[in-house]
Coordinates of C-alpha atoms in Angstrom, one line a residue:
X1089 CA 100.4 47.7 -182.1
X1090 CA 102.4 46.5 -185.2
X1091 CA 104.3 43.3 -184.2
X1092 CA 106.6 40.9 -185.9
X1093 CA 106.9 37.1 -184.7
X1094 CA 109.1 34.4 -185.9
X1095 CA 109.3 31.4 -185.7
X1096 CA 111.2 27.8 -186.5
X1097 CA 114.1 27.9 -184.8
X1098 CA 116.0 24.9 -183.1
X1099 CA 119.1 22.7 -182.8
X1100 CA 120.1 21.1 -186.0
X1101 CA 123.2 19.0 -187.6
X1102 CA 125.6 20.6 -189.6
X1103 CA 124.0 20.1 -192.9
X1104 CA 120.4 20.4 -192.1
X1105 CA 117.6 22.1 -192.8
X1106 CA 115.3 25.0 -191.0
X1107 CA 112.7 27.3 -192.5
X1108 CA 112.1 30.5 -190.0
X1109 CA 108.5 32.1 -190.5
X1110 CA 107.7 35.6 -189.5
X1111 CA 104.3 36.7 -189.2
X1112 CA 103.4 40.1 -189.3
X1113 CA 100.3 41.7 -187.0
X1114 CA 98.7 45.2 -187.4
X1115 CA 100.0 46.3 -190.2
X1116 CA 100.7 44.9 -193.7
X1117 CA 104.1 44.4 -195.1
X1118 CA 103.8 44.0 -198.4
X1119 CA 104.9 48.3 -198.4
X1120 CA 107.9 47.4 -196.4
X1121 CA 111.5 45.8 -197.3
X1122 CA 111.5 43.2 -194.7
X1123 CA 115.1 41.5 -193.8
X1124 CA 116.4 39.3 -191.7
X1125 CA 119.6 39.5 -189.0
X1126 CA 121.3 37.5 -186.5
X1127 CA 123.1 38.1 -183.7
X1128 CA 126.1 35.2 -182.4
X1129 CA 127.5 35.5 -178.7
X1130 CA 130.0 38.5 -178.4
X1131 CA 129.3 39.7 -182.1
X1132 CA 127.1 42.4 -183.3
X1133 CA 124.5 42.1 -185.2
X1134 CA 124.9 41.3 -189.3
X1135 CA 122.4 41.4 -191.9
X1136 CA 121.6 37.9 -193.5
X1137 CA 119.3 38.9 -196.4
X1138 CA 116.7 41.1 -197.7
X1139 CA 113.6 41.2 -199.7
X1140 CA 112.2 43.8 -200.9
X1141 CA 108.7 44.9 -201.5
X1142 CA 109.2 43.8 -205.2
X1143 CA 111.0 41.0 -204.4
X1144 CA 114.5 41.7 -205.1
X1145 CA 116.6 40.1 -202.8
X1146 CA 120.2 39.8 -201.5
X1147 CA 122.1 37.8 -199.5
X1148 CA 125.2 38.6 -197.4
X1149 CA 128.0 36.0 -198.8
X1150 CA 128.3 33.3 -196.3
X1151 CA 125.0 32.1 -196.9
X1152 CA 124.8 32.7 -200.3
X1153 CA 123.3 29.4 -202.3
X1154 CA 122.5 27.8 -199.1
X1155 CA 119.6 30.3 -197.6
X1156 CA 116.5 31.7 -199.7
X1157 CA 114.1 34.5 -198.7
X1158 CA 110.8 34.6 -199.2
X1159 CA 107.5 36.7 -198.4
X1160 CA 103.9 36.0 -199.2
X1161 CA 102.3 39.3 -199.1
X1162 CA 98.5 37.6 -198.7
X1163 CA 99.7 36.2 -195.7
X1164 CA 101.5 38.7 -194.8
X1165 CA 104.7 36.7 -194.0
X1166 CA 108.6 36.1 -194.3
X1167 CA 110.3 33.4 -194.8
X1168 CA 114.1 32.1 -194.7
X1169 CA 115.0 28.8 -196.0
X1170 CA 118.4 27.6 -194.5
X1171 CA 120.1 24.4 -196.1
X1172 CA 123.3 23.4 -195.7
X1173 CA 124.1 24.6 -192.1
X1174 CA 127.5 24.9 -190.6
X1175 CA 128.2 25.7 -186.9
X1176 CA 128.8 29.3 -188.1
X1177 CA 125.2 29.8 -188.8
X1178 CA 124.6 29.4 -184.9
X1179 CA 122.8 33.0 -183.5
X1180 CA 119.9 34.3 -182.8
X1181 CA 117.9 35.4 -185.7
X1182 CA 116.1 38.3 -186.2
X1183 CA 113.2 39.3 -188.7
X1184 CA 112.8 43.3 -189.4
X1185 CA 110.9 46.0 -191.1
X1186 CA 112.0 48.7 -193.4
X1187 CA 110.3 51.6 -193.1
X1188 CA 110.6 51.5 -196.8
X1189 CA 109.8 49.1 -199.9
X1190 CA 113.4 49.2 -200.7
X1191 CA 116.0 48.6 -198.7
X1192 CA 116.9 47.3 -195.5
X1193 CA 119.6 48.8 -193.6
X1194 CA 120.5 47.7 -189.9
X1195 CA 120.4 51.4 -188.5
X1196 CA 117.2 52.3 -189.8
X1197 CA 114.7 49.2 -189.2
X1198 CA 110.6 50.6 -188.3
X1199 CA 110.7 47.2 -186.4
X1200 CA 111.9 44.5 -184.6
X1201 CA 111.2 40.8 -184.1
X1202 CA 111.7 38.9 -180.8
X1203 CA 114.3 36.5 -182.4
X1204 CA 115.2 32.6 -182.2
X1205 CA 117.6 30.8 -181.5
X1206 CA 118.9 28.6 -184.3
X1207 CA 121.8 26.0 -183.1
X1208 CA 123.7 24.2 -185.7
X1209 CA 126.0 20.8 -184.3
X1210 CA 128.8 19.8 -185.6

């Protein structure tokens, strides 16, 4: 069963640092666009970049210059680099799978992540 774990969440000051992992098991991603959401309480759910399997990427514009995506294809993992949090960054994030190398689009993610919690003081 394919299944995607992250990790690296936690409470931070505005204007810290956190680097969320997600590792992939059972199948390897390095054939998928891979993405990452999150969800804030009483909103839905917004993209907050996407790599794809050539490693384009894009970035929604609140966290552009402030959060990189990564992937390691050996290792068969995705990365997000957050600097520079603000209070706004505060949700539960999500990694996900295209079922394409492309493009990641919220309606059509193969797969899901559990999500973590990332919490960002003022």
């Amino acid at each position: 069963q394919v299944q995607l774990v992250e990790s690296g969440g936690g409470l931070v000051q505005a204007g810290g640092s956190l680097r969320l992992s997600c590792a992939a098991s059972g199948r390897t991603l390095s054939r998928h666009a891979m993405g990452w959401f999150r969800q804030a309480p009483g909103k839905e759910r917004e993209v907050v970049g996407t790599i794809t399997g050539g490693g384009n990427t894009y970035y929604t514009n609140s966290v552009k210059g402030r959060f990189t995506i990564s992937r390691d294809n050996a290792e068969n993992t995705v990365s997000l680099q957050m600097n520079s949090l603000k209070p706004e960054d505060t949700a539960v994030y999500y990694c996900a799978a295209s079922p394409t190398p492309f493009t990641v689009i919220l309606t059509t993610v193969a797969i899901w992540g559990q999500g973590t919690q990332v919490t960002v003081s003022s």
